[in-house]
Amino acid sequence: MDGRLLDEESPQVKLPLKHLQALAKRGAQFANTYTSSPLCVPARASMLTGRSVSQIRVWDNFMGIARVNGSRTHVDQRCVEAFSLEECRAVAAKQNTSGTFIDVLADHGYNITMWGKVHAGAGLDRLGKHDVDPFKGVGKVGQAARAWSRATGVVRKDQNPTTWLHRPTDLRAPAPGHYDYITAENCASLLQAGLFHSSTPQFLYCSFTIPHPPYQTNSTYFFAVPPLGDLAVPKYVSEQEMHPADVYAAKAKGTFDLDQVRPALIENFRRIYFAMCVETDKLLGQILSALRHSGSDQNAYVVMLSDHGDHALENRQWQKSSMLEGSVRVPLMISGPGVRPRRIHQVASLHDIYPTVLDMAGIPPREPHLLGESLLPAAQGHGRNKFHVVAEYHDSYSRTGTYMVRQGDLKYIHHAPLLSGEQWPPQLFNLSVDPWERQDIAKDHPKVAQHLLAILRSEIDIDAADAAKKAYDKEMFLKHVYSKKSGAAGCFAAMDLAHPGFDANDAVTIEQWLGKRCCQVKGGRRQRGKWGATAQLEVYFGNIANPQKRYSENYGL
């Protein structure tokens, strides 16, 4: 969820998020919180371990934390099922972590209950139930090929957004999936039954998939979104005015020309994303209400956060996967014993969650050197010792490693060199006067940019991280895409799935990168499947009391 949606001082859309707004007023709201990586599995894995993405080498959504409770030899069984025992142990040996804070809590006698989307690995399924596998393997070969070939700069030729629309008949579940409703109902039931009145210390994890692709909703939430006014359609600039990293991301996502080919779609898409946020608020409200009515809200800590945001078609992009505010800024609120209702402007990060949760439990961290610090003192009215946060991203929608540091009102974005040796320029924004990040001031303030780059380098070895990820990409492509898809012909077929419009010139680029042939299947193109980005932009109508039964209507599209 876009963290700006809960920031009263942000110019972002104001939504009726009554349960989240009540939680913010009741507890400590960290208004300037950032993800550790704007991608599901890396963000969650980093949050759970207190380590950076590059330290734990969870680079993308294909390989989560292989280690179970920090072990190099005991590895996640689902990793083994997706890859192999040998490969998972090799990955585990490189993952610099002694386990998650959930492992630490369990080892100290906490009863662990987990419902919903954990999406990180680490064998956490042994402690609860969740539905999203962080070890995809290469079942979706188009997604894998796109992620691991990103450094080549190949992008889809087809920029027609209708290619990522689904007809209603394609749907298999309602907007958030049945599991989000099951998660809310089970978490609420456990609280109402007195889970937190037990003599055994308890940790309850409740996580939803929404707001997240596929983008779909029903009329209850669609019409709860107020008129968007001037924010209905973001202000776009020309390609010449855009940063090359943003141009690449928008083209790779297939949304670059949306304002030219489907301008009427933009406002409806944004309304649907915001409607999903309203639906999320309703589900969270169900859990918070149960906590309150059970009488446990006075002796239990509540931490509400998100793993990443969404552009919602700002910057010509949808989804996450960049260091711009809509993607990288997330909500974070804490309530519980000793927490004072206050709005905290100092920056915070998902890196802070590991030490914060263990501080709440009175347990020292296993990790000796953490990027974050406990937020509990700040939530209880004391100050913070850290005044900057960092993030990194290494997946499909960036040709190279992308890094961010925020200190005060300033945000600096650094791009590692491309394979060609070309260096994209850094970006620098003063968010106090430029909240939409339209005025890059890096050229005007080189000393400030260098100062922030030095802070970034003190936290993350950005050169080593980028080199490691690029080597990993090539290794994974050769091992799981090239060889498993029958060599040269399979390479072309996989890239055709990854990038609609992939042609002979693109194949030459891939061949130069791999040092191997990547040629077209004799007799024609492989039939393109339903890979890559998907979105359902129709509005779903139905009775929210029965979310499994929804009816569709092509509303204004």
Short mmCIF file of N, CA and C in Angstrom, two decimals, residues 123-257:
data_model
loop_
_atom_site.label_atom_id
_atom_site.label_comp_id
_atom_site.label_asym_id
_atom_site.label_seq_id
_atom_site.Cartn_x
_atom_site.Cartn_y
_atom_site.Cartn_z
N GLY A 123 11.24 -21.55 5.79
CA GLY A 123 10.52 -22.65 6.42
C GLY A 123 9.44 -22.19 7.37
N LEU A 124 8.96 -20.95 7.22
CA LEU A 124 7.98 -20.42 8.16
C LEU A 124 6.63 -21.11 8.04
N ASP A 125 6.42 -21.87 6.97
CA ASP A 125 5.17 -22.62 6.86
C ASP A 125 5.05 -23.67 7.96
N ARG A 126 6.16 -24.01 8.60
CA ARG A 126 6.10 -24.97 9.71
C ARG A 126 5.41 -24.35 10.93
N LEU A 127 5.30 -23.02 10.95
CA LEU A 127 4.74 -22.32 12.10
C LEU A 127 3.33 -21.81 11.85
N GLY A 128 2.83 -21.94 10.63
CA GLY A 128 1.49 -21.42 10.34
C GLY A 128 1.08 -21.72 8.93
N LYS A 129 0.01 -21.08 8.49
CA LYS A 129 -0.54 -21.33 7.17
C LYS A 129 -0.43 -20.07 6.32
N HIS A 130 0.04 -20.26 5.11
CA HIS A 130 0.03 -19.14 4.16
C HIS A 130 -0.03 -19.70 2.76
N ASP A 131 -0.34 -18.80 1.81
CA ASP A 131 -0.75 -19.27 0.50
C ASP A 131 0.14 -18.87 -0.65
N VAL A 132 1.15 -18.06 -0.44
CA VAL A 132 1.96 -17.57 -1.55
C VAL A 132 3.36 -18.17 -1.43
N ASP A 133 3.77 -18.88 -2.46
CA ASP A 133 5.05 -19.58 -2.42
C ASP A 133 6.19 -18.66 -2.86
N PRO A 134 7.20 -18.46 -2.01
CA PRO A 134 8.32 -17.61 -2.40
C PRO A 134 9.37 -18.35 -3.22
N PHE A 135 9.12 -19.59 -3.56
CA PHE A 135 10.04 -20.35 -4.40
C PHE A 135 9.29 -20.78 -5.65
N LYS A 136 9.27 -19.90 -6.66
CA LYS A 136 8.48 -20.16 -7.85
C LYS A 136 9.13 -21.19 -8.77
N GLY A 137 10.45 -21.38 -8.62
CA GLY A 137 11.12 -22.17 -9.62
C GLY A 137 10.98 -21.46 -10.96
N VAL A 138 10.83 -22.21 -12.03
CA VAL A 138 10.69 -21.59 -13.35
C VAL A 138 9.41 -22.05 -14.00
N GLY A 139 8.38 -22.31 -13.20
CA GLY A 139 7.10 -22.70 -13.77
C GLY A 139 6.57 -21.61 -14.68
N LYS A 140 6.80 -20.34 -14.32
CA LYS A 140 6.41 -19.22 -15.17
C LYS A 140 7.67 -18.73 -15.88
N VAL A 141 7.99 -19.42 -16.97
CA VAL A 141 9.28 -19.20 -17.62
C VAL A 141 9.39 -17.80 -18.20
N GLY A 142 8.27 -17.21 -18.63
CA GLY A 142 8.33 -15.85 -19.16
C GLY A 142 8.75 -14.86 -18.10
N GLN A 143 8.20 -14.98 -16.90
CA GLN A 143 8.57 -14.09 -15.80
C GLN A 143 10.03 -14.29 -15.42
N ALA A 144 10.47 -15.54 -15.36
CA ALA A 144 11.85 -15.83 -15.01
C ALA A 144 12.81 -15.27 -16.06
N ALA A 145 12.49 -15.48 -17.33
CA ALA A 145 13.35 -14.98 -18.40
C ALA A 145 13.45 -13.47 -18.37
N ARG A 146 12.35 -12.79 -18.10
CA ARG A 146 12.36 -11.33 -18.03
C ARG A 146 13.21 -10.84 -16.86
N ALA A 147 13.05 -11.48 -15.71
CA ALA A 147 13.78 -11.05 -14.51
C ALA A 147 15.28 -11.25 -14.68
N TRP A 148 15.68 -12.39 -15.22
CA TRP A 148 17.10 -12.72 -15.25
C TRP A 148 17.83 -12.15 -16.47
N SER A 149 17.09 -11.63 -17.45
CA SER A 149 17.74 -11.02 -18.62
C SER A 149 17.66 -9.49 -18.58
N ARG A 150 17.24 -8.93 -17.46
CA ARG A 150 16.97 -7.49 -17.36
C ARG A 150 18.17 -6.64 -17.75
N ALA A 151 19.39 -7.11 -17.43
CA ALA A 151 20.59 -6.29 -17.67
C ALA A 151 20.85 -6.04 -19.15
N THR A 152 20.25 -6.85 -20.02
CA THR A 152 20.46 -6.67 -21.46
C THR A 152 19.73 -5.45 -22.01
N GLY A 153 18.72 -4.98 -21.30
CA GLY A 153 17.96 -3.83 -21.76
C GLY A 153 16.87 -4.14 -22.74
N VAL A 154 16.62 -5.41 -23.03
CA VAL A 154 15.53 -5.78 -23.94
C VAL A 154 14.20 -5.49 -23.25
N VAL A 155 13.28 -4.85 -23.97
CA VAL A 155 11.95 -4.57 -23.43
C VAL A 155 10.89 -4.98 -24.44
N ARG A 156 9.67 -5.07 -23.98
CA ARG A 156 8.57 -5.45 -24.85
C ARG A 156 8.34 -4.38 -25.91
N LYS A 157 8.03 -4.83 -27.13
CA LYS A 157 7.71 -3.90 -28.22
C LYS A 157 6.25 -3.48 -28.13
N ASP A 158 5.42 -4.37 -27.64
CA ASP A 158 3.99 -4.12 -27.58
C ASP A 158 3.67 -3.25 -26.37
N GLN A 159 3.31 -2.01 -26.61
CA GLN A 159 2.97 -1.09 -25.53
C GLN A 159 1.46 -0.87 -25.41
N ASN A 160 0.68 -1.76 -25.99
CA ASN A 160 -0.78 -1.65 -25.92
C ASN A 160 -1.27 -2.25 -24.63
N PRO A 161 -1.82 -1.46 -23.72
CA PRO A 161 -2.20 -1.99 -22.41
C PRO A 161 -3.35 -2.98 -22.45
N THR A 162 -4.07 -3.07 -23.58
CA THR A 162 -5.14 -4.06 -23.63
C THR A 162 -4.59 -5.47 -23.54
N THR A 163 -3.29 -5.65 -23.76
CA THR A 163 -2.72 -6.99 -23.66
C THR A 163 -2.65 -7.46 -22.22
N TRP A 164 -2.78 -6.53 -21.24
CA TRP A 164 -2.81 -7.00 -19.86
C TRP A 164 -4.16 -6.80 -19.20
N LEU A 165 -5.21 -6.80 -20.02
CA LEU A 165 -6.57 -6.86 -19.50
C LEU A 165 -7.05 -8.30 -19.53
N HIS A 166 -7.77 -8.69 -18.51
CA HIS A 166 -8.40 -10.01 -18.48
C HIS A 166 -9.90 -9.85 -18.67
N ARG A 167 -10.47 -10.74 -19.44
CA ARG A 167 -11.93 -10.77 -19.51
C ARG A 167 -12.47 -11.36 -18.21
N PRO A 168 -13.71 -11.04 -17.83
CA PRO A 168 -14.28 -11.58 -16.59
C PRO A 168 -14.23 -13.09 -16.53
N THR A 169 -14.33 -13.75 -17.68
CA THR A 169 -14.32 -15.21 -17.67
C THR A 169 -12.97 -15.77 -17.29
N ASP A 170 -11.92 -14.93 -17.30
CA ASP A 170 -10.59 -15.41 -16.93
C ASP A 170 -10.42 -15.52 -15.42
N LEU A 171 -11.32 -14.89 -14.65
CA LEU A 171 -11.14 -14.83 -13.20
C LEU A 171 -11.37 -16.18 -12.53
N ARG A 172 -10.58 -16.43 -11.51
CA ARG A 172 -10.76 -17.64 -10.71
C ARG A 172 -11.09 -17.31 -9.25
N ALA A 173 -10.99 -16.04 -8.87
CA ALA A 173 -11.24 -15.65 -7.48
C ALA A 173 -11.65 -14.19 -7.44
N PRO A 174 -12.30 -13.74 -6.37
CA PRO A 174 -12.66 -12.33 -6.24
C PRO A 174 -11.42 -11.48 -6.02
N ALA A 175 -11.63 -10.19 -5.89
CA ALA A 175 -10.53 -9.23 -5.91
C ALA A 175 -9.34 -9.62 -5.03
N PRO A 176 -9.52 -9.82 -3.73
CA PRO A 176 -8.36 -10.15 -2.92
C PRO A 176 -8.09 -11.64 -2.86
N GLY A 177 -8.89 -12.45 -3.53
CA GLY A 177 -8.79 -13.88 -3.37
C GLY A 177 -9.53 -14.29 -2.11
N HIS A 178 -10.08 -15.47 -2.11
CA HIS A 178 -10.82 -15.94 -0.94
C HIS A 178 -9.94 -15.95 0.31
N TYR A 179 -8.64 -16.15 0.11
CA TYR A 179 -7.77 -16.36 1.26
C TYR A 179 -7.65 -15.11 2.13
N ASP A 180 -7.73 -13.93 1.55
CA ASP A 180 -7.67 -12.71 2.37
C ASP A 180 -8.85 -12.63 3.32
N TYR A 181 -10.03 -13.03 2.85
CA TYR A 181 -11.20 -13.04 3.73
C TYR A 181 -11.07 -14.14 4.78
N ILE A 182 -10.54 -15.28 4.38
CA ILE A 182 -10.30 -16.36 5.34
C ILE A 182 -9.30 -15.91 6.40
N THR A 183 -8.24 -15.21 5.96
CA THR A 183 -7.24 -14.69 6.90
C THR A 183 -7.87 -13.75 7.92
N ALA A 184 -8.66 -12.80 7.45
CA ALA A 184 -9.31 -11.85 8.36
C ALA A 184 -10.23 -12.56 9.33
N GLU A 185 -11.03 -13.49 8.83
CA GLU A 185 -11.98 -14.20 9.69
C GLU A 185 -11.27 -15.05 10.73
N ASN A 186 -10.21 -15.74 10.34
CA ASN A 186 -9.50 -16.59 11.29
C ASN A 186 -8.74 -15.79 12.34
N CYS A 187 -8.10 -14.71 11.91
CA CYS A 187 -7.40 -13.87 12.89
C CYS A 187 -8.38 -13.26 13.88
N ALA A 188 -9.52 -12.78 13.38
CA ALA A 188 -10.53 -12.19 14.25
C ALA A 188 -11.09 -13.24 15.21
N SER A 189 -11.34 -14.43 14.72
CA SER A 189 -11.89 -15.50 15.57
C SER A 189 -10.93 -15.88 16.68
N LEU A 190 -9.65 -15.96 16.36
CA LEU A 190 -8.65 -16.30 17.37
C LEU A 190 -8.60 -15.24 18.47
N LEU A 191 -8.66 -13.99 18.08
CA LEU A 191 -8.63 -12.91 19.07
C LEU A 191 -9.88 -12.92 19.94
N GLN A 192 -11.03 -13.13 19.31
CA GLN A 192 -12.29 -13.17 20.07
C GLN A 192 -12.32 -14.35 21.03
N ALA A 193 -11.61 -15.42 20.67
CA ALA A 193 -11.56 -16.60 21.53
C ALA A 193 -10.56 -16.45 22.68
N GLY A 194 -9.86 -15.32 22.73
CA GLY A 194 -8.96 -15.06 23.86
C GLY A 194 -7.52 -15.46 23.64
N LEU A 195 -7.06 -15.44 22.40
CA LEU A 195 -5.68 -15.85 22.10
C LEU A 195 -4.68 -15.11 22.98
N PHE A 196 -4.85 -13.80 23.15
CA PHE A 196 -3.88 -13.01 23.89
C PHE A 196 -4.13 -13.00 25.40
N HIS A 197 -5.08 -13.81 25.86
CA HIS A 197 -5.29 -13.97 27.30
C HIS A 197 -4.61 -15.24 27.81
N SER A 198 -3.88 -15.91 26.94
CA SER A 198 -3.19 -17.15 27.30
C SER A 198 -2.00 -16.85 28.20
N SER A 199 -1.64 -17.83 29.03
CA SER A 199 -0.45 -17.69 29.87
C SER A 199 0.82 -17.85 29.05
N THR A 200 0.70 -18.40 27.85
CA THR A 200 1.83 -18.54 26.93
C THR A 200 1.93 -17.28 26.07
N PRO A 201 3.12 -16.71 25.93
CA PRO A 201 3.24 -15.52 25.08
C PRO A 201 2.86 -15.84 23.63
N GLN A 202 2.18 -14.92 22.99
CA GLN A 202 1.61 -15.17 21.66
C GLN A 202 2.13 -14.15 20.64
N PHE A 203 2.34 -14.65 19.41
CA PHE A 203 2.63 -13.79 18.27
C PHE A 203 1.66 -14.16 17.16
N LEU A 204 0.89 -13.19 16.70
CA LEU A 204 -0.10 -13.41 15.65
C LEU A 204 0.28 -12.59 14.43
N TYR A 205 0.40 -13.26 13.30
CA TYR A 205 0.77 -12.62 12.03
C TYR A 205 -0.41 -12.75 11.08
N CYS A 206 -0.96 -11.63 10.63
CA CYS A 206 -2.09 -11.62 9.70
C CYS A 206 -1.70 -10.77 8.50
N SER A 207 -1.71 -11.35 7.31
CA SER A 207 -1.22 -10.63 6.14
C SER A 207 -2.13 -10.86 4.95
N PHE A 208 -2.38 -9.79 4.19
CA PHE A 208 -3.25 -9.86 3.02
C PHE A 208 -2.43 -9.70 1.74
N THR A 209 -3.00 -10.19 0.67
CA THR A 209 -2.39 -9.99 -0.64
C THR A 209 -2.69 -8.59 -1.17
N ILE A 210 -3.93 -8.13 -1.01
CA ILE A 210 -4.28 -6.81 -1.53
C ILE A 210 -3.72 -5.69 -0.65
N PRO A 211 -3.56 -4.48 -1.21
CA PRO A 211 -3.77 -4.11 -2.62
C PRO A 211 -2.59 -4.55 -3.48
N HIS A 212 -2.89 -5.29 -4.53
CA HIS A 212 -1.84 -5.95 -5.32
C HIS A 212 -2.47 -6.46 -6.61
N PRO A 213 -1.70 -6.58 -7.69
CA PRO A 213 -2.25 -7.22 -8.89
C PRO A 213 -2.75 -8.62 -8.56
N PRO A 214 -3.80 -9.09 -9.24
CA PRO A 214 -4.53 -8.41 -10.31
C PRO A 214 -5.41 -7.30 -9.77
N TYR A 215 -5.52 -6.22 -10.50
CA TYR A 215 -6.27 -5.05 -10.05
C TYR A 215 -7.75 -5.25 -10.36
N GLN A 216 -8.52 -5.50 -9.34
CA GLN A 216 -9.96 -5.72 -9.50
C GLN A 216 -10.66 -5.41 -8.19
N THR A 217 -11.91 -5.04 -8.28
CA THR A 217 -12.67 -4.69 -7.08
C THR A 217 -14.14 -4.89 -7.35
N ASN A 218 -14.99 -4.53 -6.38
CA ASN A 218 -16.43 -4.56 -6.64
C ASN A 218 -17.01 -3.18 -6.38
N SER A 219 -18.29 -3.03 -6.66
CA SER A 219 -18.90 -1.70 -6.61
C SER A 219 -18.89 -1.10 -5.22
N THR A 220 -18.94 -1.94 -4.18
CA THR A 220 -18.93 -1.44 -2.81
C THR A 220 -17.74 -0.53 -2.57
N TYR A 221 -16.59 -0.93 -3.02
CA TYR A 221 -15.36 -0.18 -2.78
C TYR A 221 -15.06 0.81 -3.90
N PHE A 222 -15.42 0.45 -5.12
CA PHE A 222 -15.18 1.36 -6.25
C PHE A 222 -15.87 2.70 -6.02
N PHE A 223 -17.13 2.64 -5.57
CA PHE A 223 -17.88 3.87 -5.38
C PHE A 223 -17.62 4.51 -4.02
N ALA A 224 -16.81 3.86 -3.17
CA ALA A 224 -16.38 4.49 -1.92
C ALA A 224 -15.23 5.46 -2.15
N VAL A 225 -14.56 5.33 -3.29
CA VAL A 225 -13.45 6.23 -3.62
C VAL A 225 -14.02 7.59 -4.02
N PRO A 226 -13.61 8.66 -3.37
CA PRO A 226 -14.15 9.98 -3.72
C PRO A 226 -13.66 10.43 -5.09
N PRO A 227 -14.29 11.44 -5.66
CA PRO A 227 -13.81 11.99 -6.94
C PRO A 227 -12.33 12.37 -6.83
N LEU A 228 -11.56 12.02 -7.84
CA LEU A 228 -10.12 12.22 -7.79
C LEU A 228 -9.69 13.62 -8.22
N GLY A 229 -10.59 14.34 -8.88
CA GLY A 229 -10.27 15.72 -9.26
C GLY A 229 -9.01 15.82 -10.09
N ASP A 230 -8.10 16.71 -9.68
CA ASP A 230 -6.86 16.92 -10.42
C ASP A 230 -5.93 15.72 -10.37
N LEU A 231 -6.20 14.79 -9.45
CA LEU A 231 -5.35 13.60 -9.33
C LEU A 231 -5.89 12.42 -10.12
N ALA A 232 -6.96 12.63 -10.87
CA ALA A 232 -7.54 11.54 -11.65
C ALA A 232 -6.56 11.00 -12.67
N VAL A 233 -5.83 11.89 -13.31
CA VAL A 233 -4.81 11.50 -14.30
C VAL A 233 -3.52 12.20 -13.91
N PRO A 234 -2.47 11.45 -13.59
CA PRO A 234 -1.20 12.07 -13.20
C PRO A 234 -0.64 12.94 -14.33
N LYS A 235 0.18 13.89 -13.97
CA LYS A 235 0.83 14.72 -14.97
C LYS A 235 2.05 13.97 -15.52
N TYR A 236 2.01 13.71 -16.81
CA TYR A 236 3.11 13.00 -17.46
C TYR A 236 4.02 13.99 -18.19
N VAL A 237 5.30 13.67 -18.24
CA VAL A 237 6.24 14.46 -19.02
C VAL A 237 6.69 13.62 -20.21
N SER A 238 7.36 14.25 -21.15
CA SER A 238 7.80 13.55 -22.35
C SER A 238 8.95 12.61 -22.04
N GLU A 239 9.23 11.71 -22.98
CA GLU A 239 10.34 10.78 -22.80
C GLU A 239 11.65 11.52 -22.61
N GLN A 240 11.83 12.63 -23.31
CA GLN A 240 13.07 13.39 -23.21
C GLN A 240 13.25 13.99 -21.81
N GLU A 241 12.16 14.25 -21.13
CA GLU A 241 12.23 14.84 -19.79
C GLU A 241 12.33 13.78 -18.70
N MET A 242 12.09 12.53 -19.03
CA MET A 242 12.12 11.46 -18.04
C MET A 242 13.54 10.95 -17.81
N HIS A 243 13.78 10.44 -16.63
CA HIS A 243 15.05 9.77 -16.36
C HIS A 243 15.08 8.45 -17.12
N PRO A 244 16.23 8.05 -17.68
CA PRO A 244 16.27 6.80 -18.46
C PRO A 244 15.84 5.56 -17.68
N ALA A 245 16.05 5.55 -16.37
CA ALA A 245 15.60 4.40 -15.57
C ALA A 245 14.09 4.32 -15.57
N ASP A 246 13.42 5.47 -15.52
CA ASP A 246 11.96 5.48 -15.50
C ASP A 246 11.39 5.16 -16.89
N VAL A 247 12.08 5.58 -17.93
CA VAL A 247 11.66 5.23 -19.29
C VAL A 247 11.72 3.72 -19.47
N TYR A 248 12.85 3.12 -19.06
CA TYR A 248 12.99 1.67 -19.19
C TYR A 248 11.91 0.95 -18.41
N ALA A 249 11.66 1.35 -17.17
CA ALA A 249 10.67 0.67 -16.34
C ALA A 249 9.28 0.75 -16.95
N ALA A 250 8.90 1.93 -17.43
CA ALA A 250 7.57 2.09 -18.01
C ALA A 250 7.40 1.26 -19.27
N LYS A 251 8.44 1.21 -20.10
CA LYS A 251 8.36 0.40 -21.32
C LYS A 251 8.38 -1.08 -21.00
N ALA A 252 9.17 -1.48 -20.01
CA ALA A 252 9.20 -2.89 -19.63
C ALA A 252 7.87 -3.35 -19.06
N LYS A 253 7.14 -2.43 -18.44
CA LYS A 253 5.83 -2.77 -17.87
C LYS A 253 4.71 -2.66 -18.90
N GLY A 254 5.00 -2.09 -20.07
CA GLY A 254 3.99 -1.97 -21.10
C GLY A 254 3.01 -0.85 -20.88
N THR A 255 3.37 0.14 -20.07
CA THR A 255 2.45 1.24 -19.75
C THR A 255 2.95 2.59 -20.22
N PHE A 256 4.02 2.62 -20.98
CA PHE A 256 4.65 3.89 -21.34
C PHE A 256 3.71 4.79 -22.15
N ASP A 257 2.99 4.22 -23.10
CA ASP A 257 2.14 5.02 -24.00
C ASP A 257 0.67 4.99 -23.60
#
